Short mmCIF file of C-alpha atoms in Angstrom, two decimals:
data_model
loop_
_atom_site.label_atom_id
_atom_site.label_comp_id
_atom_site.label_asym_id
_atom_site.label_seq_id
_atom_site.Cartn_x
_atom_site.Cartn_y
_atom_site.Cartn_z
CA MET V 197 116.36 -20.24 110.04
CA ASP V 198 117.15 -16.27 108.38
CA TRP V 199 115.56 -13.14 109.78
CA PHE V 200 113.42 -13.98 105.97
CA GLU V 201 112.24 -17.16 107.14
CA GLN V 202 111.35 -16.39 110.61
CA ALA V 203 109.90 -13.05 108.53
CA ARG V 204 107.86 -15.21 106.69
CA ALA V 205 107.26 -18.17 109.09
CA ALA V 206 105.06 -15.04 111.63
CA GLU V 207 103.78 -13.65 109.23
CA GLN V 208 101.77 -17.42 108.78
CA ARG V 209 101.13 -17.27 112.17
CA ARG V 210 100.13 -14.09 111.59
CA ASP V 211 101.86 -13.11 114.43
CA TRP V 212 101.88 -9.38 113.11
CA ASP V 213 104.41 -7.83 115.87
CA ALA V 214 107.42 -10.48 115.17
CA ALA V 215 106.36 -10.36 110.76
CA ILE V 216 106.87 -6.52 111.34
CA ALA V 217 109.92 -6.12 113.65
CA LEU V 218 111.79 -8.87 111.54
CA VAL V 219 110.93 -7.21 108.14
CA SER V 220 111.79 -3.49 109.12
CA ALA V 221 115.29 -3.78 109.83
CA HIS V 222 116.21 -5.30 106.52
CA ALA V 223 113.93 -2.12 104.69
CA GLU V 224 113.51 1.02 103.47
CA CYS V 225 112.50 2.96 100.93
CA TYR V 226 113.97 4.10 97.45
CA SER V 227 116.99 2.00 98.48
CA THR V 228 119.28 1.32 95.76
CA ASP V 229 119.70 -1.88 96.97
CA HIS V 230 117.25 -3.84 95.08
CA HIS V 231 116.24 -5.74 98.43
CA MET V 232 115.57 -3.05 101.31
CA HIS V 233 113.11 -1.03 98.47
CA ALA V 234 111.43 -4.77 97.41
CA ASN V 235 111.62 -4.90 101.70
CA HIS V 236 110.00 -2.07 102.11
CA LEU V 237 107.50 -2.65 100.36
CA TRP V 238 106.77 -6.03 102.46
CA HIS V 239 107.38 -3.91 105.79
CA ILE V 240 104.06 -1.57 104.68
CA ASP V 241 102.23 -4.21 102.94
CA LEU V 242 101.59 -6.51 106.93
CA LEU V 243 101.63 -2.96 108.40
CA ALA V 244 98.42 -2.34 106.44
CA ARG V 245 97.41 -6.63 107.27
CA ALA V 246 97.73 -5.93 110.52
CA GLU V 247 95.32 -3.09 110.76
CA ARG V 248 98.42 -0.30 111.81
CA PHE V 249 96.07 2.36 110.32
CA SER V 250 98.13 4.59 111.94
CA GLU V 251 101.84 4.03 112.01
CA LEU V 252 101.06 3.96 108.18
CA THR V 253 99.03 7.27 108.83
CA LYS V 254 102.96 8.43 110.11
CA PHE V 255 104.56 6.53 107.00
CA ALA V 256 102.43 8.08 105.05
CA LEU V 257 103.22 12.08 105.78
CA THR V 258 106.61 11.15 103.37
CA ASP V 259 106.37 8.28 101.81
CA VAL V 260 104.53 7.89 99.26
CA HIS V 261 104.23 3.70 98.59
CA ALA V 262 102.19 4.47 102.59
CA ARG V 263 100.13 6.45 101.20
CA ARG V 264 98.80 4.44 98.38
CA ARG V 265 98.86 1.38 100.40
CA LEU V 266 97.10 2.69 103.57
CA ASN V 267 93.85 4.70 101.61
CA ARG V 268 93.80 0.55 100.07
CA SER V 269 93.42 -0.54 103.34
CA LEU V 270 90.52 2.84 103.89
CA ARG V 271 89.11 1.78 101.50
CA ALA V 272 88.74 -1.55 102.41
CA GLN V 273 87.92 -1.53 105.90
CA GLY V 274 85.14 0.97 104.60
CA MET V 275 86.70 3.69 105.89
CA GLU V 276 84.42 6.25 103.61
CA ALA V 277 84.70 9.08 106.19
CA VAL V 278 88.98 9.30 107.15
CA LEU V 279 89.91 9.16 103.06
CA ARG V 280 87.35 11.72 102.82
CA SER V 281 89.32 13.38 105.94
CA ARG V 282 92.26 13.03 103.98
CA ALA V 283 91.24 14.46 100.12
CA LYS V 284 90.50 17.69 102.19
CA ASP V 285 93.51 18.30 103.80
CA GLY V 286 95.50 17.08 100.26
CA ASP V 287 96.06 14.31 99.64
CA ARG V 288 95.03 13.84 96.71
CA ASP V 289 96.07 9.21 96.54
CA ALA V 290 92.72 9.67 98.77
CA LEU V 291 90.55 12.29 96.72
CA TYR V 292 91.34 9.53 94.14
CA VAL V 293 90.34 6.09 96.07
CA LEU V 294 87.38 7.96 96.88
CA VAL V 295 85.70 8.78 93.78
CA ARG V 296 86.35 5.38 92.98
CA LEU V 297 84.53 4.46 95.49
CA LEU V 298 81.42 6.44 94.87
CA CYS V 299 81.82 6.22 91.92
CA GLU V 300 81.59 2.32 91.72
CA THR V 301 78.56 2.05 93.52
CA ASN V 302 76.52 4.48 92.03
CA ARG V 303 77.07 8.03 93.49
CA ASP V 304 78.24 10.14 90.78
CA GLN V 305 77.12 13.01 91.86
CA GLU V 306 78.41 12.48 95.54
CA ALA V 307 81.86 12.01 93.49
CA HIS V 308 81.40 14.92 91.51
CA ARG V 309 81.52 16.94 95.06
CA ALA V 310 84.13 15.61 96.77
CA VAL V 311 86.50 16.56 93.54
CA GLN V 312 84.47 20.04 93.57
CA ASP V 313 85.64 20.35 97.39
CA PHE V 314 89.01 18.60 97.06
CA GLY V 315 90.42 19.00 94.06
CA PRO V 316 88.04 21.43 92.00
CA GLU V 317 91.51 22.19 89.35
CA ASP V 318 93.32 18.35 89.77
CA ARG V 319 92.05 17.70 86.14
CA TYR V 320 92.34 12.78 86.64
CA ALA V 321 90.18 13.26 89.95
CA HIS V 322 87.41 15.26 87.25
CA GLN V 323 88.95 12.37 84.15
CA ILE V 324 87.94 9.44 86.38
CA VAL V 325 84.04 10.54 86.92
CA ALA V 326 84.13 11.02 83.56
CA ARG V 327 84.02 7.55 82.78
CA PHE V 328 82.58 6.07 84.94
CA ARG V 329 80.13 8.97 82.85
CA SER V 330 80.79 7.76 79.98
CA PRO V 331 78.69 5.61 78.08
CA SER V 332 81.03 3.64 76.14
CA SER V 333 82.16 2.55 79.71
CA GLY V 334 78.58 1.18 80.80
CA THR V 335 78.54 1.50 83.76
CA HIS V 336 75.91 4.79 82.95
#
């Protein structure tokens, strides 16, 4: 059995340590080898599924894939305060995830305040809030 099959088997068993170790050895972000890049995305996904947020956070400092996956995972885990902290520290993706979460849970005013606090000049963040407030969106 090659490393790929071993990694898939470990993933299916939820043996995160084994799966992560196998995949990370064959992963490279933005590699010209599309297999290495795909393995990088798989590695990031495994870290998120294993809830290894500290490792993801380290990768997120320089890796957009890790940053996005971390923010989605934080949202799924209900870690709104951590998202808010990341947005405060300048993570625009965290801001967008936070604003969507607030809007989707009918907290439009909080969403607006988050944009004002963490990205007052961020047009995309303002667009997210506006989309949820729009009568044509069907949400309000």
